[in-house]
Short mmCIF file of C-alpha atoms (C1' of nucleotides) in Angstrom, two decimals:
data_model
loop_
_atom_site.label_atom_id
_atom_site.label_comp_id
_atom_site.label_asym_id
_atom_site.label_seq_id
_atom_site.Cartn_x
_atom_site.Cartn_y
_atom_site.Cartn_z
CA MET A 1 -26.64 -9.81 3.89
CA ILE A 2 -23.69 -10.28 6.17
CA ARG A 3 -20.57 -8.91 4.62
CA ALA A 4 -16.88 -9.15 5.47
CA VAL A 5 -15.99 -6.78 8.31
CA LYS A 6 -14.73 -3.35 7.26
CA GLY A 7 -11.08 -3.45 6.36
CA THR A 8 -11.04 -7.23 5.98
CA ARG A 9 -11.43 -9.10 2.74
CA ASP A 10 -11.71 -12.52 1.21
CA LEU A 11 -8.78 -13.67 -0.86
CA LEU A 12 -10.20 -15.68 -3.71
CA PRO A 13 -8.75 -17.77 -6.48
CA PRO A 14 -7.10 -17.14 -8.82
CA SER A 15 -5.33 -14.38 -6.86
CA THR A 16 -4.56 -16.79 -4.01
CA ALA A 17 -2.04 -18.32 -6.43
CA ALA A 18 -0.06 -15.08 -6.28
CA TRP A 19 -0.15 -15.17 -2.47
CA ASN A 20 1.13 -18.71 -2.43
CA HIS A 21 3.83 -17.79 -4.90
CA VAL A 22 5.09 -14.93 -2.77
CA GLU A 23 5.01 -17.06 0.36
CA SER A 24 6.82 -20.00 -1.13
CA VAL A 25 9.55 -17.79 -2.55
CA ALA A 26 9.94 -16.24 0.89
CA ARG A 27 10.33 -19.62 2.56
CA ARG A 28 12.85 -20.76 -0.02
CA VAL A 29 14.99 -17.61 0.12
CA PHE A 30 14.86 -17.32 3.92
CA HIS A 31 15.86 -20.95 4.34
CA ALA A 32 18.89 -20.26 2.17
CA TYR A 33 20.02 -17.77 4.83
CA ASN A 34 19.31 -20.31 7.56
CA TYR A 35 16.14 -18.69 8.86
CA GLN A 36 13.48 -20.94 10.33
CA GLU A 37 9.81 -20.34 10.83
CA ILE A 38 8.37 -19.10 14.10
CA ARG A 39 4.63 -18.85 14.82
CA THR A 40 3.52 -16.69 17.69
CA PRO A 41 -0.05 -16.18 18.91
CA ILE A 42 -2.26 -13.56 17.34
CA LEU A 43 -3.45 -12.55 20.80
CA GLU A 44 -0.98 -11.05 23.24
CA GLU A 45 -1.22 -9.09 26.44
CA THR A 46 -1.74 -5.45 25.57
CA GLN A 47 1.30 -4.55 27.65
CA LEU A 48 3.59 -6.24 25.15
CA PHE A 49 2.78 -3.79 22.40
CA ALA A 50 2.36 -0.80 24.66
CA ARG A 51 5.90 -1.23 25.94
CA GLY A 52 7.44 -2.64 22.80
CA VAL A 53 5.99 -0.49 20.08
CA GLY A 54 5.82 2.64 22.19
CA GLU A 55 3.13 4.08 24.48
CA GLN A 56 2.83 7.29 22.53
CA THR A 57 2.72 5.86 19.02
CA ASP A 58 -0.48 6.11 17.02
CA ILE A 59 -0.53 2.34 16.72
CA VAL A 60 -0.82 1.91 20.45
CA THR A 61 -2.93 4.93 21.28
CA LYS A 62 -5.64 4.51 18.68
CA GLU A 63 -5.07 1.74 16.19
CA MET A 64 -5.11 -1.48 18.17
CA TYR A 65 -7.81 -4.10 18.45
CA THR A 66 -7.84 -4.29 22.21
CA PHE A 67 -10.42 -5.89 24.47
CA GLU A 68 -10.77 -7.14 27.99
CA ASP A 69 -10.74 -10.87 28.52
CA ARG A 70 -13.22 -12.42 30.94
CA ASP A 71 -10.68 -12.41 33.73
CA GLY A 72 -10.01 -8.73 33.24
CA THR A 73 -6.67 -8.89 31.44
CA SER A 74 -6.33 -6.60 28.48
CA LEU A 75 -5.63 -8.50 25.26
CA THR A 76 -4.67 -7.15 21.86
CA MET A 77 -4.65 -8.66 18.41
CA ARG A 78 -1.08 -8.23 17.23
CA PRO A 79 -0.52 -5.06 15.16
CA GLU A 80 2.96 -6.30 14.21
CA ASN A 81 5.07 -9.33 15.05
CA THR A 82 8.49 -8.18 16.23
CA ALA A 83 7.51 -7.64 19.84
CA SER A 84 5.95 -11.11 19.97
CA VAL A 85 9.04 -12.76 18.55
CA ILE A 86 11.24 -11.03 21.11
CA ARG A 87 8.81 -12.05 23.83
CA ALA A 88 9.07 -15.66 22.70
CA TYR A 89 12.85 -15.41 22.49
CA ILE A 90 13.04 -14.25 26.08
CA GLU A 91 10.31 -16.54 27.40
CA HIS A 92 11.96 -19.65 26.00
CA ARG A 93 15.51 -18.49 26.72
CA LEU A 94 16.48 -18.85 23.10
CA ASP A 95 19.61 -16.86 23.88
CA GLN A 96 20.90 -20.14 25.28
CA ARG A 97 20.77 -21.75 21.88
CA PRO A 98 23.95 -21.65 19.81
CA GLY A 99 24.53 -18.90 17.28
CA VAL A 100 22.39 -16.06 16.07
CA GLN A 101 18.72 -16.98 16.22
CA LYS A 102 17.11 -16.42 12.84
CA PHE A 103 13.34 -16.54 12.46
CA TYR A 104 10.86 -15.76 9.77
CA TYR A 105 7.11 -15.50 10.03
CA MET A 106 4.08 -14.80 7.90
CA GLY A 107 0.51 -14.17 8.85
CA PRO A 108 -2.23 -11.65 9.61
CA MET A 109 -1.79 -8.50 11.68
CA PHE A 110 -4.51 -6.11 12.81
CA ARG A 111 -4.77 -2.35 13.00
CA ARG A 112 -7.96 -0.39 13.32
CA GLU A 113 -7.26 2.26 10.72
CA ARG A 114 -9.39 3.77 8.01
CA PRO A 115 -8.92 1.37 5.08
CA GLN A 116 -7.50 2.57 1.77
CA LYS A 117 -5.58 1.18 -1.14
CA GLY A 118 -3.05 -1.38 0.07
CA ARG A 119 -4.01 -0.80 3.67
CA TYR A 120 -6.44 -3.02 5.53
CA ARG A 121 -7.49 -3.69 9.09
CA GLN A 122 -6.51 -7.30 8.72
CA PHE A 123 -3.34 -7.23 6.70
CA TYR A 124 -0.59 -9.72 6.09
CA GLN A 125 3.06 -9.47 6.79
CA ILE A 126 6.04 -11.63 5.96
CA GLY A 127 8.99 -10.83 8.15
CA ALA A 128 12.21 -12.05 9.66
CA GLU A 129 14.28 -11.36 12.76
CA ALA A 130 17.95 -12.10 13.47
CA ILE A 131 18.47 -11.98 17.21
CA GLY A 132 21.58 -12.25 19.33
CA SER A 133 24.17 -10.15 17.56
CA GLU A 134 25.01 -6.47 17.30
CA SER A 135 27.31 -7.03 14.38
CA PRO A 136 26.83 -4.83 11.31
CA ALA A 137 27.56 -7.94 9.27
CA ILE A 138 24.16 -9.25 10.31
CA ASP A 139 22.51 -5.99 9.26
CA ALA A 140 24.07 -6.34 5.85
CA GLU A 141 23.06 -9.96 5.54
CA VAL A 142 19.45 -9.17 6.44
CA ILE A 143 19.34 -6.43 3.85
CA GLU A 144 20.97 -8.66 1.27
CA MET A 145 18.29 -11.26 1.95
CA VAL A 146 15.58 -8.67 1.45
CA VAL A 147 16.95 -7.71 -1.95
CA ASP A 148 17.38 -11.36 -2.86
CA PHE A 149 13.77 -12.02 -1.93
CA PHE A 150 12.29 -9.16 -3.95
CA GLU A 151 14.30 -10.14 -7.00
CA GLN A 152 13.22 -13.74 -6.78
CA ALA A 153 9.62 -12.80 -6.13
CA GLY A 154 9.69 -10.95 -9.43
CA LEU A 155 9.24 -7.42 -8.10
CA LYS A 156 10.56 -4.99 -10.66
CA GLY A 157 11.80 -1.47 -10.10
CA PHE A 158 12.06 -1.26 -6.34
CA THR A 159 14.26 1.11 -4.37
CA LEU A 160 16.21 0.24 -1.24
CA LEU A 161 16.72 3.02 1.28
CA VAL A 162 19.01 2.77 4.29
CA ASN A 163 19.75 5.05 7.20
CA SER A 164 20.97 5.08 10.75
CA VAL A 165 18.83 6.67 13.44
CA GLY A 166 21.53 6.50 16.11
CA ASP A 167 21.09 5.03 19.58
CA SER A 168 20.10 6.13 23.08
CA ASN A 169 23.48 7.78 23.33
CA CYS A 170 23.40 10.12 20.35
CA ARG A 171 19.77 10.37 19.28
CA PRO A 172 18.53 12.47 22.22
CA ALA A 173 21.20 15.07 21.56
CA PHE A 174 20.30 15.17 17.91
CA LEU A 175 16.61 15.49 18.72
CA GLU A 176 17.39 18.40 20.99
CA ARG A 177 19.31 20.06 18.22
CA LEU A 178 16.54 19.42 15.74
CA ARG A 179 13.88 20.82 18.03
CA GLY A 180 16.00 23.90 18.52
CA GLU A 181 16.37 24.52 14.80
CA LEU A 182 12.72 23.85 14.20
CA LYS A 183 11.69 26.52 16.64
CA SER A 184 13.17 29.20 14.47
CA VAL A 185 11.87 27.93 11.14
CA ALA A 186 8.61 26.19 12.04
CA GLY A 187 6.57 29.23 11.16
CA GLN A 188 7.52 28.85 7.51
CA LEU A 189 6.47 25.22 7.30
CA CYS A 190 3.15 23.66 6.38
CA GLU A 191 0.43 23.23 8.96
CA ASP A 192 1.14 19.55 9.50
CA CYS A 193 4.81 20.23 10.05
CA GLN A 194 4.13 22.94 12.59
CA ARG A 195 2.26 20.37 14.59
CA ARG A 196 4.89 17.70 14.02
CA ALA A 197 7.66 20.06 15.06
CA VAL A 198 6.25 19.71 18.54
CA THR A 199 4.78 16.21 18.65
CA ASN A 200 7.15 14.25 16.42
CA PRO A 201 10.08 16.31 15.13
CA LEU A 202 11.62 13.45 13.15
CA ARG A 203 8.49 13.33 11.04
CA VAL A 204 9.12 16.81 9.74
CA LEU A 205 12.12 15.39 7.90
CA ASP A 206 9.81 13.08 6.02
CA CYS A 207 7.39 15.80 4.89
CA LYS A 208 6.45 15.65 1.23
CA VAL A 209 5.12 19.18 0.77
CA PRO A 210 7.29 20.72 -1.99
CA GLU A 211 7.38 24.19 -0.49
CA ASP A 212 8.88 22.82 2.72
CA GLN A 213 11.78 21.04 1.09
CA ALA A 214 14.20 23.96 0.95
CA ILE A 215 13.82 24.55 4.65
CA ILE A 216 13.98 20.89 5.54
CA ASP A 217 17.15 20.45 3.54
CA LYS A 218 18.88 22.90 5.88
CA LEU A 219 17.82 21.07 9.02
CA PRO A 220 20.50 19.00 10.76
CA SER A 221 21.01 15.45 9.52
CA ILE A 222 21.10 12.54 11.93
CA LEU A 223 24.05 11.10 10.04
CA ASP A 224 26.16 14.11 11.02
CA HIS A 225 25.30 13.61 14.67
CA LEU A 226 25.94 9.92 15.20
CA CYS A 227 28.18 8.98 18.10
CA GLU A 228 31.36 7.15 17.23
CA PRO A 229 30.08 3.60 17.77
CA CYS A 230 26.97 4.29 15.68
CA ARG A 231 29.00 5.96 12.97
CA LEU A 232 31.34 2.98 12.77
CA HIS A 233 28.45 0.54 12.77
CA PHE A 234 26.78 2.31 9.86
CA ALA A 235 30.05 2.64 7.91
CA SER A 236 30.81 -1.01 8.41
CA MET A 237 27.36 -2.10 7.34
CA ARG A 238 27.63 -0.03 4.19
CA GLN A 239 31.00 -1.57 3.49
CA PHE A 240 29.45 -5.03 3.61
CA LEU A 241 26.65 -3.95 1.28
CA ASP A 242 29.12 -2.42 -1.16
CA ASP A 243 31.21 -5.59 -1.10
CA ARG A 244 28.21 -7.54 -2.33
CA GLY A 245 27.25 -5.03 -4.97
CA ILE A 246 23.92 -4.21 -3.37
CA VAL A 247 22.42 -1.04 -4.74
CA TYR A 248 20.94 1.27 -2.13
CA GLU A 249 20.32 4.88 -1.39
CA VAL A 250 21.30 6.53 1.88
CA ARG A 251 18.30 8.53 2.99
CA PRO A 252 19.16 10.45 6.17
CA ARG A 253 15.56 11.60 6.34
CA LEU A 254 14.25 8.05 6.49
CA VAL A 255 12.36 7.91 9.76
CA ARG A 256 10.79 5.02 11.59
CA GLY A 257 7.54 5.29 13.45
CA LEU A 258 8.16 2.60 16.02
CA ASP A 259 10.04 3.53 19.16
CA TYR A 260 12.21 0.46 19.28
CA TYR A 261 14.34 1.14 16.23
CA MET A 262 17.96 2.18 16.63
CA ARG A 263 21.00 2.38 14.39
CA THR A 264 20.24 0.69 11.07
CA THR A 265 16.86 1.31 9.49
CA PHE A 266 15.82 0.45 5.96
CA GLU A 267 12.85 0.52 3.67
CA VAL A 268 11.90 -0.71 0.22
CA LEU A 269 9.72 1.43 -2.00
CA HIS A 270 7.78 0.43 -5.07
CA GLY A 271 5.74 2.69 -7.32
CA SER A 272 2.25 2.01 -8.65
CA LEU A 273 0.86 1.53 -5.19
CA GLY A 274 -0.80 4.89 -4.81
CA ALA A 275 0.06 6.67 -1.62
CA GLN A 276 1.11 3.46 0.05
CA ASN A 277 4.39 2.99 -1.78
CA SER A 278 6.36 1.21 0.93
CA VAL A 279 6.47 -2.57 0.69
CA LEU A 280 8.98 -3.24 3.43
CA GLY A 281 10.31 -1.60 6.53
CA GLY A 282 12.83 -2.74 9.05
CA GLY A 283 15.66 -1.94 11.35
CA ARG A 284 17.73 -2.75 14.39
CA TYR A 285 16.15 -2.87 17.84
CA ASP A 286 18.89 -3.66 20.35
CA GLY A 287 17.08 -2.16 23.33
CA LEU A 288 13.69 -3.73 22.75
CA ALA A 289 14.12 -6.68 25.12
CA GLU A 290 15.10 -4.38 27.97
CA SER A 291 12.13 -2.12 27.40
CA LEU A 292 9.95 -5.21 27.67
CA GLY A 293 11.44 -5.70 31.12
CA SER A 294 13.85 -8.46 30.26
CA LYS A 295 17.21 -9.00 31.95
CA VAL A 296 18.11 -11.17 28.98
CA PRO A 297 19.54 -8.96 26.26
CA ALA A 298 18.21 -9.60 22.75
CA PRO A 299 19.94 -7.31 20.28
CA GLY A 300 18.47 -7.89 16.86
CA ILE A 301 17.47 -6.65 13.48
CA GLY A 302 14.47 -7.49 11.39
CA PHE A 303 11.99 -6.36 8.81
CA SER A 304 8.45 -6.91 7.72
CA ILE A 305 7.01 -6.97 4.26
CA GLY A 306 3.53 -5.68 3.54
CA GLU A 307 2.28 -8.77 1.77
CA ASP A 308 -0.98 -7.21 0.57
CA ARG A 309 0.99 -4.56 -1.27
CA LEU A 310 3.62 -6.91 -2.54
CA VAL A 311 1.01 -9.24 -4.02
CA MET A 312 -0.62 -6.23 -5.64
CA SER A 313 2.66 -5.35 -7.30
CA VAL A 314 3.64 -8.86 -8.26
CA GLU A 315 0.26 -10.06 -9.45
CA GLU A 316 1.56 -10.54 -13.00
CA GLN A 317 -0.73 -13.48 -13.49
CA GLU A 318 0.53 -16.42 -11.64
CA PRO A 319 -0.70 -19.13 -13.99
CA ALA A 320 -3.89 -20.52 -12.54
CA ALA A 321 -3.82 -24.12 -11.44
CA THR A 322 -4.68 -26.32 -14.38
CA LEU A 323 -7.08 -29.20 -14.42
CA ASP A 324 -5.38 -32.23 -15.96
CA LEU A 325 -8.31 -34.49 -16.64
CA PHE A 326 -12.06 -34.14 -16.93
CA ILE A 327 -14.03 -37.39 -16.97
CA ALA A 328 -17.45 -37.46 -18.60
CA PRO A 329 -19.32 -40.64 -17.69
CA LEU A 330 -22.43 -41.68 -19.58
CA GLY A 331 -24.84 -43.73 -17.54
CA ALA A 332 -24.90 -45.24 -14.09
CA ALA A 333 -22.34 -47.97 -14.73
CA ALA A 334 -19.95 -45.45 -16.22
CA GLN A 335 -20.46 -43.14 -13.24
CA ARG A 336 -19.17 -45.84 -10.92
CA GLU A 337 -16.32 -46.66 -13.25
CA ALA A 338 -15.42 -42.97 -13.46
CA GLY A 339 -15.17 -42.73 -9.70
CA LYS A 340 -12.61 -45.50 -9.57
CA LEU A 341 -10.64 -44.15 -12.50
CA ALA A 342 -10.56 -40.67 -10.95
CA ARG A 343 -9.25 -42.11 -7.70
CA ASP A 344 -6.40 -43.86 -9.51
CA VAL A 345 -5.44 -40.88 -11.64
CA ARG A 346 -5.50 -38.53 -8.65
CA ARG A 347 -3.15 -40.84 -6.79
CA GLU A 348 -0.76 -40.44 -9.69
CA GLY A 349 -0.81 -36.75 -8.95
CA TYR A 350 -3.11 -35.40 -11.64
CA SER A 351 -5.96 -33.06 -10.80
CA THR A 352 -9.16 -34.67 -11.94
CA GLU A 353 -12.81 -33.70 -12.08
CA VAL A 354 -15.74 -36.00 -12.75
CA ALA A 355 -18.76 -34.52 -14.49
CA PRO A 356 -22.14 -34.79 -12.83
CA GLU A 357 -24.67 -36.95 -14.61
CA GLY A 358 -26.17 -35.34 -17.65
CA LYS A 359 -25.75 -34.81 -21.32
CA LEU A 360 -22.35 -35.26 -22.88
CA LYS A 361 -22.64 -31.87 -24.51
CA ARG A 362 -22.98 -30.26 -21.09
CA ALA A 363 -20.02 -32.17 -19.80
CA MET A 364 -17.81 -31.11 -22.70
CA GLU A 365 -18.83 -27.50 -22.22
CA LEU A 366 -17.87 -27.72 -18.61
CA ALA A 367 -14.53 -29.37 -19.42
CA ASN A 368 -13.83 -26.44 -21.70
CA LYS A 369 -14.84 -23.81 -19.16
CA LEU A 370 -12.69 -25.42 -16.50
CA GLY A 371 -9.71 -25.35 -18.82
CA ALA A 372 -9.11 -29.09 -18.64
CA ARG A 373 -6.09 -30.42 -20.57
CA PHE A 374 -7.91 -33.63 -21.47
CA ALA A 375 -11.49 -34.82 -21.51
CA LEU A 376 -12.15 -38.51 -21.14
CA ILE A 377 -15.43 -39.96 -22.33
CA LEU A 378 -16.59 -43.06 -20.56
CA GLY A 379 -19.69 -44.77 -21.98
CA ASP A 380 -20.89 -48.25 -22.71
CA GLU A 381 -18.66 -48.53 -25.76
CA GLU A 382 -15.58 -47.63 -23.76
CA ILE A 383 -16.43 -49.96 -20.91
CA ALA A 384 -16.98 -52.81 -23.38
CA SER A 385 -13.76 -52.21 -25.30
CA GLY A 386 -11.64 -51.23 -22.30
CA ARG A 387 -10.36 -48.24 -24.25
CA TYR A 388 -11.26 -44.70 -23.22
CA ALA A 389 -12.11 -41.95 -25.63
CA LEU A 390 -9.48 -39.33 -24.75
CA LYS A 391 -9.75 -35.89 -26.21
CA ASN A 392 -6.97 -33.33 -26.15
CA MET A 393 -8.95 -30.19 -25.45
CA GLN A 394 -6.45 -27.87 -26.99
CA SER A 395 -5.83 -29.66 -30.28
CA GLY A 396 -9.30 -31.17 -30.48
CA VAL A 397 -7.79 -34.54 -31.34
CA GLN A 398 -9.66 -37.49 -29.91
CA GLU A 399 -8.54 -41.09 -29.89
CA PRO A 400 -9.23 -44.34 -28.08
CA VAL A 401 -6.57 -45.09 -25.49
CA SER A 402 -5.76 -47.90 -23.10
CA ARG A 403 -5.21 -47.24 -19.39
CA GLU A 404 -1.45 -47.23 -19.99
CA GLN A 405 -1.74 -44.80 -22.88
CA LEU A 406 -3.85 -42.52 -20.71
CA ALA A 407 -1.01 -42.33 -18.19
CA GLN A 408 1.45 -41.55 -20.96
CA GLN A 409 -0.73 -38.79 -22.38
CA LEU A 410 -1.20 -37.19 -18.98
CA ALA A 411 2.54 -37.22 -18.40
CA ILE A 412 3.20 -35.26 -21.58
CA ALA A 413 3.87 -31.56 -21.10
CA LYS A 414 2.78 -31.74 -17.49
"C1'" G B 1 -10.62 11.35 13.35
"C1'" U B 2 -10.87 14.73 8.49
"C1'" G B 3 -11.83 15.60 3.14
"C1'" G B 4 -13.42 13.99 -1.75
"C1'" G B 5 -15.66 10.33 -5.07
"C1'" U B 6 -19.03 6.36 -5.99
"C1'" G B 7 -23.51 3.25 -4.85
"C1'" U B 8 -28.60 0.62 -10.86
"C1'" A B 9 -28.53 -7.47 -12.80
"C1'" G B 10 -23.38 -12.29 -10.47
"C1'" C B 11 -19.44 -8.64 -13.02
"C1'" U B 12 -18.35 -3.82 -15.87
"C1'" C B 13 -21.43 0.11 -16.64
"C1'" A B 14 -25.49 3.41 -19.41
"C1'" G B 15 -30.02 5.96 -17.88
"C1'" C B 16 -30.20 11.03 -13.61
"C1'" U B 17 -28.87 17.51 -16.22
"C1'" U B 18 -34.72 18.31 -19.04
"C1'" G B 19 -39.33 13.14 -13.17
"C1'" G B 20 -43.69 9.26 -16.74
"C1'" U B 21 -43.08 2.47 -12.69
"C1'" A B 22 -35.36 -0.17 -15.77
"C1'" G B 23 -31.30 -1.04 -20.16
"C1'" A B 24 -26.49 -2.90 -22.64
"C1'" G B 25 -22.21 -5.98 -22.78
"C1'" C B 26 -20.16 -10.02 -20.30
"C1'" G B 27 -21.57 -14.23 -17.18
"C1'" C B 28 -25.17 -17.97 -15.95
"C1'" C B 29 -29.24 -21.39 -17.83
"C1'" G B 30 -31.60 -23.56 -22.21
"C1'" G B 31 -32.12 -24.50 -27.65
"C1'" A B 32 -30.09 -25.07 -33.16
"C1'" U B 33 -32.79 -33.87 -33.48
"C1'" U B 34 -28.59 -39.25 -32.14
"C1'" G B 35 -22.29 -39.70 -27.65
"C1'" U B 36 -18.53 -34.13 -28.26
"C1'" G B 37 -16.35 -28.09 -26.01
"C1'" G B 38 -14.28 -23.40 -28.17
"C1'" U B 39 -16.80 -19.65 -33.03
"C1'" U B 40 -21.84 -18.33 -34.54
"C1'" C B 41 -27.25 -17.81 -34.15
"C1'" C B 42 -31.85 -17.91 -31.14
"C1'" G B 43 -34.29 -17.82 -26.47
"C1'" G B 44 -34.37 -17.39 -21.11
"C1'" U B 45 -33.03 -16.33 -15.89
"C1'" G B 46 -31.78 -12.30 -13.31
"C1'" G B 47 -32.61 -5.71 -10.11
"C1'" C B 48 -37.42 -3.14 -3.02
"C1'" C B 49 -32.08 1.37 -8.88
"C1'" G B 50 -27.54 1.18 -1.03
"C1'" A B 51 -31.44 2.36 3.23
"C1'" G B 52 -35.03 5.72 5.30
"C1'" G B 53 -37.77 10.10 4.87
"C1'" G B 54 -39.56 14.43 1.90
"C1'" U B 55 -41.50 17.12 -2.69
"C1'" U B 56 -44.92 15.42 -6.64
"C1'" C B 57 -50.69 12.83 -9.67
"C1'" G B 58 -46.03 10.20 -10.50
"C1'" A B 59 -38.98 9.64 -8.19
"C1'" A B 60 -33.34 5.41 -10.27
"C1'" U B 61 -33.82 10.69 -11.68
"C1'" C B 62 -35.12 16.56 -7.40
"C1'" C B 63 -34.28 17.60 -1.70
"C1'" C B 64 -32.77 15.83 3.38
"C1'" U B 65 -30.68 12.09 6.68
"C1'" C B 66 -28.15 7.69 7.31
"C1'" C B 67 -25.18 3.53 5.65
"C1'" A B 68 -21.57 1.06 2.66
"C1'" C B 69 -17.43 0.93 -0.53
"C1'" C B 70 -13.28 3.48 -2.81
"C1'" C B 71 -9.40 7.23 -2.87
"C1'" A B 72 -6.71 10.69 -0.14
"C1'" C B 73 -5.16 13.17 4.56
"C1'" C B 74 -3.33 12.10 9.54
"C1'" C B 75 -0.15 8.13 10.71
"C1'" C B 76 2.44 4.05 9.21
"C1'" A B 77 4.61 -1.68 7.10
#
RNA sequence: GUGGGUGUAGCUCAGCUUGGUAGAGCGCCGGAUUGUGGUUCCGGUGGCCGAGGGUUCGAAUCCCUCCACCCACCCCA
């Protein structure tokens, strides 16, 4: 048998109800902050991600679905959406539009990783980008929106982490300092950290090995090494968050894997997800446009939500769609009559199913299994009298009803 | 890329240690006489036991190889 490709999966009902729930809450909340939807292509030139995400990142070096098109250009299925949105912003000169440009998106992304819990090769992200302002007020608003969204989506017990990773002015100096300190203590760290001390020093700060913590705690903190503009930006953003009573934790060791992040970074954690406990990550990326080769500046901040994980956490039984009416016709004449009745009832907005021909007993069993609110029996008697036999499947009460009474019954408790 | 776990009916699993040609529950289908569901009772459908090879008179069971899925590492949303 042909099966779904490794790392991809079918989303089936009833769990698709939870996906729709999450997505509709996102649209509603984002619209309240004046964000509008943007849809960018799934395929982009490989260069976009190589330059945007970072040539040396694992994503680019070994986790992208990249192939050569027939004309020789290298194409890649998007591993994330921020670079595409910035590309579109520049390509369509959206900087010429009035005000901060606020976009949200949702859809599949692709990374060729080894699948595990909450981590797939085709995964789904919901995200947003606010482009065109360097103001810390925007950072705070984006973060506020994130919290608003998770609350409304019904996610319980999440933690918001914020940090500043500095900018091209102060980060290099800090990195130098960090490397220097690491040289003297690396020998005492775990194997992974010894490697990271060389390849990706910031990652050492994020190490979870208990024995390493004492040493890591003594390493320099980025927050103590921010340049004045970055320090003010972070302080101002925090002020805005405090003003709105948003609860967060400053985590100076919060590190981002993508090269384009600067200044504000943030993350939302949620337990019960196994090792993959992060449901959202985001940050500011003021230099991204330039690194894509644009003369048009596009300072911005954004985030993306791991929808697969969020749905997993929120899947507290979205009530499955209910079937309002199940029609059981008896005989050929009734079958035709049922078709017309179903058409009319559906146009009134009620979900309706017509039983296939067969025994009434079978039809009633099916009505029960489908969870229909009402079953309507349509036989010669009913056609002759013009009154349907309508049975309330929950109470078991059955009574003859006119067409008008049927409408009334359906309207009750809908 | 690395490590561990698991592969038996549509689903959840037992059987494997101590080889003797496959089981349960749920689901699905049918029945308990007339045009009535849920509960109950009865019956039925359904499996190259992940694939290939080996040992053996005989393998779901023991051995080897491969594959798939899951979890974790790396890394990351």
